[in-house]
């Protein structure tokens, strides 16, 4: 489904990803751990084709098509969608109207309505301007429902569990797990709270713009929870020496 | 108010403080062609949000050049609101004259002086004491004959404890390629009255517009003054002057502007807060494209305790040949007054564009969605059908974008 080969990416003068390799097969859910600033969000932005993230070497292959230079909206049409960690505010654009346009007027679609209901997105939130004055949980839900409306084959979730209270975490976790049925996904999480609800098949750890480690999600999360990312750092430097 | 003829004659040559100076002798006072009320006129009124065929407006008024063509009150509102020509009102009530040129000085500039000497029509709308008129009174002022100069004087009175919406639309007929609209409007919002006044302007490249507006708000009164200017205009300059005279009075002025072509616009408003506990907010969201130039002014002077004032000027630039100046001015004469302003001018934010593209929108679709969002009128708190019709007009204006 997604294959990333020897990817090097810069933002301005800064190298944010170096030699990233990643492969997600059809129907597989992977999780990407890593400390803040390690390059996790940069990977999402690069897969989406954000204009500030320049691929200087390497390729991104999606469904067998090289999308490395493809405009963002065409990647979306091919079947990629992502929830962003810090989406911008859209003054004057009502969530309801945006969803209607994204789903091509299918807001009345049963599945979408059910998700809106499940996430407890009420009429008031639907009538508000996208992300303007939204709480942390509301932002995550708003991202989730937009991505659902796109009906993608590959989903990227950038920190779906950060800044979310326990109650909303459960709502979001359950909705995500339903959403993911049969789909491919990459879930980025710093703390791993969301893994209470979703069981990925494989985990990766990002460090200094590189995928430093691959393995079993549960084992890795246990290590990180117990020893923190400092432990990973030691492990990596030991391996290198 | 007594008018000094000599002083008035002197003012006839006086340019306005702002905006390009116009030569009044280049317009015609008498129409070359008399308009008849036909489909084409109704259509133009409709283009600025005035649907004269609506059965659910409280009252209607239409003046084309100097002739009043529609003037009606729905039967069930006859005891609530009066709609007549200013001349009829002056004939009916001897106090009307005393309210004219009270909030606007006739000596202010050549435009006020010209109307003081050559008034031709205008409306009188009065909401009777304690009455609440939930559906709008509509008024449309239209320029028809080529090179015509409209010189109107309007008077609006919201008596004590009233509540009403007034929607006005001003435009020109396709026949007039050049013209001048001079409209004096004096608005009295009396004790505990709540008046919402919404004006939609749509002009053409040969049209010049110089409205003069004075507003007085008494104790506990609230005024919503909404202004929507769309498309291309030769030149327009207006600066409504508001006095919050009474305690706990309030004005919310909301301008939404989309300017294209070679438009030259100088817009804004000034508020003097004299009543304690009173509040003023002046909000302008403007989009300029092509070679359009806009000066967006706002001034709040506070003289009373417990008061608040806020000015917001937000501008979106869609072209390198366009220009926006934001001129917010705050003056406080009382330590117990909180005055703030924010101004921001720029292009569409890259992050917003990327965000929408990541939701599948093409670049041009994303741009037009964001521009459309910038021209949001939901903060005007209009009746639903009015909001819908103004939104339709905005969308039509932006079709080419």
Coordinates of C-alpha atoms in Angstrom, one line a residue:
Chain A
X1 CA 0.0 0.0 0.0
X2 CA 2.7 2.5 1.1
X3 CA 6.4 2.1 0.5
X4 CA 8.9 4.7 1.5
X5 CA 12.4 4.3 0.2
X6 CA 15.6 6.0 1.4
X7 CA 13.8 9.3 2.0
X8 CA 15.7 12.5 2.8
X9 CA 13.7 15.6 3.4
X10 CA 14.6 19.2 4.2
X11 CA 12.6 22.2 5.6
X12 CA 14.5 25.3 4.6
X13 CA 18.1 24.5 5.4
X14 CA 17.3 21.8 8.0
X15 CA 17.4 18.1 7.3
X16 CA 14.3 16.7 9.0
X17 CA 14.2 13.2 7.7
X18 CA 17.2 11.1 6.7
X19 CA 17.2 7.7 5.1
X20 CA 13.7 6.8 6.1
X21 CA 12.4 3.4 5.0
X22 CA 8.9 2.2 5.7
X23 CA 6.5 -0.3 4.2
X24 CA 2.9 -0.7 5.2
X25 CA 0.9 -3.5 3.5
X26 CA -2.7 -3.5 2.7
X27 CA -4.9 -3.8 5.8
X28 CA -1.9 -3.2 8.2
X29 CA -1.9 -0.8 11.0
X30 CA 1.5 0.4 12.2
X31 CA 2.4 2.7 15.0
X32 CA 5.2 5.2 15.0
X33 CA 6.7 6.2 18.4
X34 CA 9.3 8.8 19.0
X35 CA 10.3 11.8 21.2
X36 CA 9.1 15.3 20.4
X37 CA 11.0 16.8 17.4
X38 CA 12.2 13.5 16.2
X39 CA 10.5 13.9 12.8
X40 CA 7.2 12.0 13.2
X41 CA 5.1 14.9 12.0
X42 CA 7.6 15.7 9.3
X43 CA 7.0 12.2 7.9
X44 CA 3.2 12.9 7.8
X45 CA 3.7 16.3 6.1
X46 CA 6.0 14.7 3.5
X47 CA 3.6 11.9 2.7
X48 CA 0.9 14.6 2.3
X49 CA 3.1 16.7 0.1
X50 CA 3.3 19.9 2.2
X51 CA 5.1 22.5 0.0
X52 CA 7.7 23.3 2.8
X53 CA 8.9 19.7 3.0
X54 CA 11.3 19.2 0.1
X55 CA 12.2 15.6 -0.8
X56 CA 15.9 15.8 -1.8
X57 CA 16.3 12.1 -2.3
X58 CA 14.3 8.9 -2.1
X59 CA 10.7 8.0 -3.2
X60 CA 7.2 7.6 -1.8
X61 CA 5.2 4.9 -3.6
X62 CA 1.5 4.6 -2.9
X63 CA -0.6 1.8 -4.6
X64 CA 2.4 1.3 -6.9
X65 CA 2.4 4.9 -8.0
X66 CA 5.3 7.2 -7.3
X67 CA 3.7 10.2 -5.5
X68 CA 6.9 11.9 -4.4
X69 CA 6.2 15.0 -6.6
X70 CA 2.4 14.8 -6.7
X71 CA 0.3 17.8 -5.6
X72 CA -1.4 17.2 -2.2
X73 CA -5.0 17.1 -3.4
X74 CA -4.1 14.4 -6.0
X75 CA -2.6 12.2 -3.3
X76 CA -5.9 12.6 -1.4
X77 CA -7.8 11.5 -4.5
X78 CA -5.6 8.4 -4.7
X79 CA -6.7 7.5 -1.2
X80 CA -4.5 9.0 1.5
X81 CA -5.8 11.1 4.3
X82 CA -4.4 12.4 7.6
X83 CA -5.5 13.9 10.8
X84 CA -3.2 16.8 11.7
X85 CA -1.8 17.5 15.1
X86 CA -2.1 21.3 14.9
X87 CA -4.7 22.1 12.2
X88 CA -5.2 25.8 11.4
X89 CA -8.4 27.7 12.3
X90 CA -10.7 28.4 9.3
X91 CA -12.6 31.6 10.2
X92 CA -15.9 31.8 8.5
X93 CA -16.1 28.2 7.4
X94 CA -18.6 26.1 9.3
X95 CA -17.7 22.5 10.1
X96 CA -21.0 21.4 8.7
X97 CA -20.4 23.1 5.3
X98 CA -16.8 21.8 5.1
X99 CA -18.0 18.2 5.8
X100 CA -20.6 18.6 3.2
X101 CA -18.1 19.7 0.6
X102 CA -15.5 17.1 1.5
X103 CA -18.1 14.3 1.4
X104 CA -19.5 15.7 -1.9
X105 CA -22.8 16.5 -0.3
X106 CA -23.0 13.1 1.4
X107 CA -23.3 14.6 4.9
X108 CA -26.6 12.7 5.1
X109 CA -24.7 9.6 4.4
X110 CA -25.5 7.0 7.2
X111 CA -22.0 6.2 8.0
X112 CA -20.9 9.8 8.4
X113 CA -23.9 10.6 10.5
X114 CA -23.3 7.6 12.7
X115 CA -19.7 8.7 13.3
X116 CA -20.8 12.3 14.1
X117 CA -23.2 10.8 16.6
X118 CA -20.6 8.3 18.0
X119 CA -18.1 11.1 18.5
X120 CA -20.8 13.2 20.2
X121 CA -20.3 16.0 17.7
X122 CA -23.4 18.0 18.3
X123 CA -25.3 20.6 16.2
X124 CA -23.5 23.4 18.0
X125 CA -20.1 22.2 17.0
X126 CA -21.2 21.5 13.4
X127 CA -22.3 25.1 13.2
X128 CA -19.1 26.5 14.5
X129 CA -16.2 27.7 12.4
X130 CA -13.6 24.9 11.9
X131 CA -11.1 24.8 14.8
X132 CA -12.1 28.3 16.0
X133 CA -12.3 28.1 19.8
X134 CA -12.3 24.3 19.7
X135 CA -11.0 22.4 22.7
X136 CA -8.3 19.8 22.3
X137 CA -10.8 17.0 22.1
X138 CA -13.0 18.8 19.6
X139 CA -10.1 19.4 17.3
X140 CA -9.3 15.7 17.2
X141 CA -12.9 14.7 16.6
X142 CA -13.2 17.3 13.9
X143 CA -10.1 15.9 12.2
X144 CA -11.3 12.4 12.5
X145 CA -14.7 13.1 11.0
X146 CA -13.2 15.0 8.0
X147 CA -10.9 12.1 7.3
X148 CA -13.7 9.6 7.5
X149 CA -15.7 11.7 5.0
X150 CA -12.8 11.3 2.5
X151 CA -13.1 7.5 2.8
X152 CA -9.4 6.9 2.3
X153 CA -7.5 3.6 2.0
X154 CA -4.5 4.8 3.9
X155 CA -5.0 6.8 7.1
X156 CA -2.3 8.8 8.9
X157 CA -3.1 9.9 12.5
X158 CA -0.7 12.5 13.9
X159 CA -1.0 12.4 17.7
X160 CA -4.7 11.6 17.9
X161 CA -4.4 11.2 21.7
X162 CA -2.5 14.3 22.7
X163 CA -4.3 16.9 24.7
X164 CA -7.4 14.8 24.9
X165 CA -9.2 13.9 28.2
X166 CA -9.9 10.3 29.2
X167 CA -13.6 10.4 28.2
X168 CA -12.8 11.8 24.7
X169 CA -9.9 9.4 24.4
X170 CA -12.3 6.5 24.6
X171 CA -14.7 8.1 22.1
X172 CA -11.8 8.8 19.7
X173 CA -10.2 5.4 20.2
X174 CA -13.4 3.4 19.6
X175 CA -14.3 5.5 16.6
X176 CA -10.8 5.0 15.1
X177 CA -10.8 1.3 15.6
X178 CA -14.1 1.1 13.8
X179 CA -12.8 3.4 11.1
X180 CA -9.7 1.3 10.6
X181 CA -11.5 -1.9 9.7
X182 CA -9.7 -3.4 6.7
X183 CA -7.7 -0.2 6.1
X184 CA -4.0 0.6 6.2
X185 CA -2.8 3.1 8.7
X186 CA 0.1 4.8 10.4
X187 CA -0.6 6.0 13.9
X188 CA 1.8 8.5 15.4
X189 CA 1.8 8.7 19.2
X190 CA 4.2 10.0 21.7
X191 CA 2.6 8.5 24.8
X192 CA 0.8 5.5 23.2
X193 CA -2.5 6.1 25.1
X194 CA -4.5 5.4 21.9
X195 CA -3.1 1.8 21.9
X196 CA -5.6 0.9 24.6
X197 CA -8.1 0.8 21.8
X198 CA -6.1 -0.1 18.7
X199 CA -3.8 -3.0 18.2
X200 CA -1.2 -2.3 15.5
X201 CA 0.7 -5.1 13.9
X202 CA 4.1 -3.4 13.9
X203 CA 5.8 -0.5 15.6
X204 CA 8.7 1.8 14.7
X205 CA 10.6 4.3 16.6
X206 CA 11.8 7.6 15.1
X207 CA 14.9 9.3 16.3
X208 CA 16.7 12.3 14.9
X209 CA 14.8 12.0 11.6
X210 CA 15.5 8.3 11.2
X211 CA 13.5 5.1 11.9
X212 CA 15.9 3.7 14.4
X213 CA 14.1 0.6 15.5
X214 CA 11.3 -1.7 14.4
X215 CA 9.4 -4.3 16.4
X216 CA 6.4 -5.5 18.3
X217 CA 4.1 -2.7 19.4
X218 CA 3.3 -3.9 22.9
X219 CA 6.9 -4.7 23.7
X220 CA 8.1 -1.4 22.5
X221 CA 5.5 0.5 24.3
X222 CA 6.4 -1.3 27.5
X223 CA 10.0 -0.4 27.2
X224 CA 9.2 3.2 26.4
X225 CA 6.7 3.5 29.3
X226 CA 9.2 1.9 31.7
X227 CA 12.5 3.5 30.6
X228 CA 11.5 6.5 28.5
X229 CA 13.0 7.5 25.2
X230 CA 16.4 8.1 26.9
X231 CA 16.7 4.3 27.0
X232 CA 16.1 4.1 23.2
X233 CA 18.8 6.7 22.6
X234 CA 21.3 4.6 24.6
X235 CA 20.3 1.4 22.8
X236 CA 20.7 3.1 19.4
X237 CA 24.1 4.6 20.2
X238 CA 25.2 1.2 21.6
X239 CA 24.1 -0.5 18.4
X240 CA 25.9 2.0 16.3
X241 CA 29.2 1.7 18.1
Chain B
X1 CA -31.9 72.9 12.9
X2 CA -31.5 76.4 11.5
X3 CA -29.3 76.5 8.4
X4 CA -27.2 79.5 7.6
X5 CA -27.4 80.0 3.8
X6 CA -24.2 81.9 3.6
X7 CA -22.2 79.3 5.4
X8 CA -23.9 76.6 3.3
X9 CA -22.9 78.3 0.1
X10 CA -19.3 78.5 1.3
X11 CA -19.3 74.8 2.1
X12 CA -20.4 74.0 -1.5
X13 CA -16.7 74.2 -2.6
X14 CA -15.3 72.3 0.4
X15 CA -13.7 69.0 -0.4
X16 CA -14.3 66.1 2.1
X17 CA -11.7 65.2 4.6
X18 CA -11.1 61.9 2.9
X19 CA -11.5 60.3 -0.5
X20 CA -10.9 61.8 -4.0
X21 CA -12.6 65.2 -4.6
X22 CA -15.5 65.2 -7.1
X23 CA -16.6 67.9 -9.4
X24 CA -20.4 68.1 -8.8
X25 CA -21.0 70.0 -12.0
X26 CA -20.1 66.8 -14.0
X27 CA -23.3 65.1 -12.9
X28 CA -26.9 65.9 -13.8
X29 CA -29.5 67.0 -11.3
X30 CA -32.5 66.4 -13.6
X31 CA -32.8 62.9 -15.0
X32 CA -32.5 62.7 -18.8
X33 CA -34.8 59.7 -18.9
X34 CA -37.6 59.0 -16.5
X35 CA -37.6 55.5 -15.1
X36 CA -40.7 53.3 -15.1
X37 CA -41.1 50.6 -12.6
X38 CA -40.4 47.4 -14.6
X39 CA -38.8 44.0 -14.3
X40 CA -35.3 45.4 -14.8
X41 CA -35.6 47.7 -11.8
X42 CA -37.0 45.0 -9.6
X43 CA -34.1 42.8 -10.7
X44 CA -31.5 45.3 -9.7
X45 CA -33.1 45.8 -6.3
X46 CA -33.0 42.0 -5.9
X47 CA -29.3 42.1 -6.7
X48 CA -28.7 44.1 -3.6
X49 CA -30.9 41.9 -1.4
X50 CA -34.2 43.8 -1.7
X51 CA -36.9 41.5 -2.9
X52 CA -39.9 43.8 -3.4
X53 CA -42.2 40.9 -4.2
X54 CA -41.7 39.5 -0.7
X55 CA -44.8 39.2 1.3
X56 CA -43.0 38.9 4.5
X57 CA -41.4 42.2 4.9
X58 CA -42.9 44.7 7.2
X59 CA -42.6 47.6 4.8
X60 CA -41.0 48.5 1.5
X61 CA -39.5 51.6 0.0
X62 CA -38.0 52.1 -3.5
X63 CA -36.7 55.4 -4.9
X64 CA -35.3 55.5 -8.4
X65 CA -33.3 58.7 -9.1
X66 CA -35.7 61.2 -7.5
X67 CA -39.0 59.4 -7.7
X68 CA -40.4 57.2 -5.0
X69 CA -41.9 54.2 -6.7
X70 CA -42.8 51.9 -3.9
X71 CA -43.8 52.9 -0.4
X72 CA -45.8 50.4 1.5
X73 CA -46.5 49.0 4.9
X74 CA -48.0 45.7 5.5
X75 CA -51.4 46.0 7.1
X76 CA -50.5 44.0 10.2
X77 CA -47.6 46.4 10.9
X78 CA -49.5 49.6 10.4
X79 CA -49.5 50.3 14.1
X80 CA -45.9 49.3 14.5
X81 CA -43.9 51.2 11.9
X82 CA -44.2 54.2 9.6
X83 CA -42.6 54.3 6.2
X84 CA -43.0 57.4 4.1
X85 CA -41.0 59.9 2.1
X86 CA -39.1 62.5 4.0
X87 CA -41.2 65.2 2.5
X88 CA -44.4 63.5 3.7
X89 CA -43.0 63.2 7.1
X90 CA -42.0 66.8 7.3
X91 CA -45.6 67.7 6.3
X92 CA -47.1 65.3 8.8
X93 CA -44.9 66.1 11.9
X94 CA -43.6 69.5 12.7
X95 CA -40.8 67.9 14.8
X96 CA -39.2 66.1 11.9
X97 CA -37.3 69.2 10.7
X98 CA -35.7 69.5 14.1
X99 CA -34.2 66.1 13.8
X100 CA -32.6 66.8 10.4
X101 CA -29.1 68.0 10.1
X102 CA -28.8 67.4 13.8
X103 CA -26.4 64.4 13.6
X104 CA -24.7 65.5 10.3
X105 CA -23.5 69.0 9.8
X106 CA -24.7 70.5 6.6
X107 CA -21.5 72.5 6.4
X108 CA -19.3 69.4 6.7
X109 CA -18.3 69.3 3.0
X110 CA -19.6 70.0 -0.5
X111 CA -21.7 66.8 -0.5
X112 CA -23.7 67.6 2.7
X113 CA -24.0 71.2 1.6
X114 CA -25.3 70.2 -1.8
X115 CA -28.0 67.9 -0.3
X116 CA -29.0 70.6 2.2
X117 CA -29.7 72.9 -0.8
X118 CA -31.0 70.4 -3.3
X119 CA -32.6 67.5 -1.4
X120 CA -34.6 65.2 -3.7
X121 CA -36.4 62.6 -1.7
X122 CA -35.3 60.1 0.9
X123 CA -37.1 57.8 3.3
X124 CA -38.6 58.2 6.7
X125 CA -38.8 55.1 8.8
X126 CA -40.1 55.2 12.4
X127 CA -40.7 52.3 14.7
X128 CA -43.4 53.3 17.1
X129 CA -42.8 53.2 20.8
X130 CA -42.5 49.8 22.4
X131 CA -43.2 47.9 19.1
X132 CA -41.1 45.0 18.0
X133 CA -41.0 44.4 14.3
X134 CA -39.3 41.1 13.8
X135 CA -39.3 41.0 10.0
X136 CA -37.3 43.6 8.2
X137 CA -38.4 46.9 6.6
X138 CA -36.7 47.1 3.2
X139 CA -35.5 50.1 1.3
X140 CA -33.8 50.4 -2.1
X141 CA -32.2 53.4 -3.6
X142 CA -31.4 53.1 -7.2
X143 CA -29.6 55.3 -9.8
X144 CA -31.2 55.0 -13.2
X145 CA -30.7 57.9 -15.6
X146 CA -27.1 58.4 -17.0
X147 CA -24.9 60.9 -15.1
X148 CA -27.6 61.4 -12.5
X149 CA -26.8 62.7 -9.1
X150 CA -29.1 61.4 -6.3
X151 CA -29.4 63.8 -3.3
X152 CA -31.3 62.0 -0.5
X153 CA -32.0 62.7 3.1
X154 CA -33.1 59.7 5.2
X155 CA -34.4 59.7 8.7
X156 CA -34.7 56.6 10.9
X157 CA -36.2 56.7 14.4
X158 CA -36.4 53.7 16.7
X159 CA -38.5 55.0 19.5
X160 CA -38.2 53.9 23.2
X161 CA -38.2 50.1 23.7
X162 CA -38.5 49.2 20.1
X163 CA -36.9 46.4 18.1
X164 CA -36.5 46.3 14.4
X165 CA -34.5 45.3 11.3
X166 CA -34.0 47.6 8.4
X167 CA -32.3 46.3 5.2
X168 CA -31.3 48.8 2.6
X169 CA -29.8 48.1 -0.8
X170 CA -28.2 50.8 -3.0
X171 CA -27.1 50.2 -6.6
X172 CA -27.4 51.6 -10.1
X173 CA -29.4 50.4 -13.1
X174 CA -27.4 49.1 -16.0
X175 CA -28.5 52.2 -17.9
X176 CA -26.5 54.5 -15.8
X177 CA -22.8 54.1 -16.5
X178 CA -21.8 57.2 -14.5
X179 CA -23.5 58.7 -11.5
X180 CA -23.3 60.0 -8.0
X181 CA -25.1 58.8 -5.0
X182 CA -25.4 61.3 -2.1
X183 CA -27.3 59.9 0.8
X184 CA -27.7 61.6 4.1
X185 CA -28.9 59.2 6.8
X186 CA -29.6 60.2 10.4
X187 CA -30.5 57.5 12.8
X188 CA -32.0 57.9 16.3
X189 CA -31.9 54.9 18.5
X190 CA -33.9 55.9 21.6
X191 CA -34.0 54.5 25.1
X192 CA -33.7 50.7 25.3
X193 CA -34.4 50.4 21.6
X194 CA -32.6 47.8 19.5
X195 CA -32.1 48.6 15.9
X196 CA -30.3 46.5 13.3
X197 CA -29.5 48.4 10.1
X198 CA -27.9 46.5 7.2
X199 CA -26.8 48.2 4.0
X200 CA -25.7 46.4 0.8
X201 CA -23.9 48.4 -1.8
X202 CA -23.1 47.2 -5.3
X203 CA -21.9 49.7 -7.8
X204 CA -20.1 49.9 -11.1
X205 CA -16.8 51.4 -12.2
X206 CA -18.3 54.8 -13.2
X207 CA -20.2 55.3 -9.9
X208 CA -19.2 57.6 -7.2
X209 CA -20.7 57.3 -3.7
X210 CA -20.6 59.7 -0.8
X211 CA -23.0 58.7 2.0
X212 CA -23.0 60.7 5.2
X213 CA -24.4 59.0 8.3
X214 CA -25.0 60.2 11.8
X215 CA -26.2 57.9 14.6
X216 CA -27.3 58.8 18.1
X217 CA -27.9 56.0 20.7
X218 CA -29.7 56.8 23.9
X219 CA -29.6 55.1 27.3
X220 CA -29.8 51.3 27.0
X221 CA -30.1 51.5 23.2
X222 CA -28.3 49.0 20.9
X223 CA -27.4 49.6 17.3
X224 CA -26.1 47.0 14.9
X225 CA -24.8 48.8 11.8
X226 CA -23.9 46.3 9.1
X227 CA -22.3 47.3 5.8
X228 CA -21.6 45.1 2.8
X229 CA -19.8 46.5 -0.2
X230 CA -19.2 44.2 -3.1
X231 CA -17.5 44.4 -6.5
X232 CA -16.2 47.4 -8.3
X233 CA -17.0 51.1 -7.6
X234 CA -15.5 54.3 -9.1
X235 CA -15.0 55.9 -5.7
X236 CA -16.7 55.6 -2.4
X237 CA -16.0 57.5 0.8
X238 CA -18.1 57.2 4.0
X239 CA -17.5 57.6 7.7
X240 CA -20.6 57.2 9.8
X241 CA -20.3 59.2 13.0
X242 CA -21.8 57.5 16.0
X243 CA -22.5 59.1 19.4
X244 CA -23.2 56.7 22.3
X245 CA -25.0 59.4 24.4
X246 CA -26.8 57.4 26.9
X247 CA -25.5 55.1 29.6
X248 CA -25.2 51.4 28.8
X249 CA -25.7 52.0 25.1
X250 CA -24.0 50.0 22.4
X251 CA -22.9 50.1 18.8
X252 CA -21.6 47.2 16.8
X253 CA -20.4 48.2 13.4
X254 CA -19.6 45.4 11.0
X255 CA -18.1 46.0 7.6
X256 CA -17.6 43.2 5.0
X257 CA -15.9 44.4 1.8
X258 CA -14.9 42.7 -1.4
X259 CA -13.4 45.2 -3.8
X260 CA -12.3 44.6 -7.3
X261 CA -11.2 46.4 -10.5
X262 CA -9.9 50.0 -10.0
X263 CA -12.1 50.7 -7.0
X264 CA -11.1 53.5 -4.7
X265 CA -12.8 53.1 -1.3
X266 CA -12.3 55.0 2.0
X267 CA -14.5 53.5 4.6
X268 CA -14.8 53.4 8.3
X269 CA -16.6 55.0 11.2
X270 CA -16.1 57.0 14.3
X271 CA -17.7 56.5 17.7
X272 CA -17.8 59.0 20.6
X273 CA -18.6 57.1 23.8
X274 CA -20.3 59.6 26.2
X275 CA -22.5 57.4 28.3
X276 CA -21.0 55.3 31.1
X277 CA -21.0 51.6 30.8
X278 CA -21.4 51.9 27.0
X279 CA -19.6 49.7 24.4
X280 CA -18.5 50.1 20.8
X281 CA -17.0 47.6 18.4
X282 CA -16.0 48.4 14.9
X283 CA -15.1 45.3 12.8
X284 CA -14.0 45.3 9.2
X285 CA -13.1 42.3 7.1
X286 CA -12.0 43.3 3.6
X287 CA -10.7 41.5 0.5
X288 CA -9.1 43.5 -2.2
X289 CA -8.1 42.3 -5.7
X290 CA -7.0 43.7 -9.0
X291 CA -6.0 47.3 -8.6
X292 CA -8.5 48.2 -5.9
X293 CA -7.5 50.5 -3.1
X294 CA -9.0 50.6 0.3
X295 CA -8.5 52.8 3.4
X296 CA -10.2 51.3 6.4
X297 CA -10.6 53.8 9.2
X298 CA -11.9 53.4 12.7
X299 CA -11.9 55.7 15.6
X300 CA -13.2 55.4 19.2
X301 CA -13.1 58.3 21.6
X302 CA -14.2 57.4 25.1
X303 CA -15.2 60.0 27.7
X304 CA -17.1 57.9 30.2
X305 CA -16.3 55.3 32.9
X306 CA -16.9 51.6 32.6
X307 CA -16.8 51.7 28.9
X308 CA -15.2 49.4 26.3
X309 CA -14.2 49.9 22.7
X310 CA -12.6 47.6 20.2
X311 CA -11.5 48.1 16.6
X312 CA -10.6 45.2 14.3
X313 CA -9.4 45.7 10.7
X314 CA -8.6 42.5 8.8
X315 CA -7.5 42.7 5.2
X316 CA -6.9 40.0 2.7
X317 CA -4.7 40.9 -0.4
X318 CA -5.4 38.9 -3.5
X319 CA -3.2 41.0 -5.8
X320 CA 0.1 42.8 -5.7
X321 CA -1.5 45.8 -7.5
X322 CA -4.1 46.3 -4.8
X323 CA -3.6 48.3 -1.6
X324 CA -5.1 48.4 1.9
X325 CA -4.4 50.9 4.6
X326 CA -5.8 50.3 8.1
X327 CA -6.1 53.3 10.3
X328 CA -7.4 52.5 13.8
X329 CA -7.4 55.3 16.3
X330 CA -8.2 55.1 20.0
X331 CA -8.6 58.1 22.3
X332 CA -9.4 57.7 26.0
X333 CA -10.4 60.6 28.2
X334 CA -11.4 58.3 31.1
X335 CA -9.1 56.0 33.1
X336 CA -11.9 53.5 33.6
X337 CA -12.2 52.8 29.9
X338 CA -10.8 49.8 28.0
X339 CA -9.9 50.4 24.4
X340 CA -8.2 47.9 22.1
X341 CA -7.5 47.4 18.5
X342 CA -6.2 44.7 16.1
X343 CA -5.2 45.1 12.5
X344 CA -3.8 42.4 10.2
X345 CA -3.3 42.6 6.5
X346 CA -1.9 39.8 4.4
X347 CA -2.4 37.1 1.8
X348 CA -4.2 33.8 2.3
X349 CA -2.2 31.8 4.8
X350 CA -0.2 28.9 3.3
X351 CA -1.1 26.6 6.2
X352 CA -4.8 27.1 5.6
X353 CA -4.4 26.4 1.9
X354 CA -2.4 23.2 2.6
X355 CA -5.0 22.1 5.2
X356 CA -7.8 22.3 2.6
X357 CA -5.7 20.7 -0.1
X358 CA -5.1 17.8 2.4
X359 CA -8.9 17.5 2.4
X360 CA -9.0 17.0 -1.3
X361 CA -9.7 20.6 -2.5
X362 CA -7.8 21.9 -5.5
X363 CA -5.7 25.1 -4.9
X364 CA -8.3 27.3 -6.6
X365 CA -11.2 25.7 -4.6
X366 CA -9.2 26.2 -1.4
X367 CA -8.5 29.8 -2.1
X368 CA -12.1 30.6 -2.9
X369 CA -13.4 28.8 0.2
X370 CA -11.0 30.8 2.4
X371 CA -11.9 34.1 0.8
X372 CA -15.5 33.3 1.1
X373 CA -14.9 32.4 4.8
X374 CA -13.2 35.8 5.3
X375 CA -16.4 37.5 4.1
X376 CA -18.4 35.8 6.7
X377 CA -21.5 37.7 7.8
X378 CA -22.7 35.4 10.6
X379 CA -21.6 37.9 13.2
X380 CA -24.1 40.5 11.8
X381 CA -26.8 38.4 13.4
X382 CA -29.3 38.9 10.6
X383 CA -32.7 37.2 10.1
X384 CA -32.0 33.9 8.4
X385 CA -33.6 34.8 5.0
X386 CA -31.6 38.0 4.9
X387 CA -28.4 36.3 5.7
X388 CA -29.1 33.8 3.0
X389 CA -29.8 36.4 0.4
X390 CA -26.7 38.4 1.2
X391 CA -24.6 35.2 1.1
X392 CA -26.0 34.5 -2.4
X393 CA -25.1 38.1 -3.5
X394 CA -21.5 37.6 -2.1
X395 CA -21.3 34.3 -4.0
X396 CA -22.5 35.8 -7.2
X397 CA -20.0 38.7 -6.9
X398 CA -17.2 36.2 -6.4
X399 CA -18.1 33.9 -9.3
X400 CA -15.3 35.3 -11.4
X401 CA -12.8 34.9 -8.7

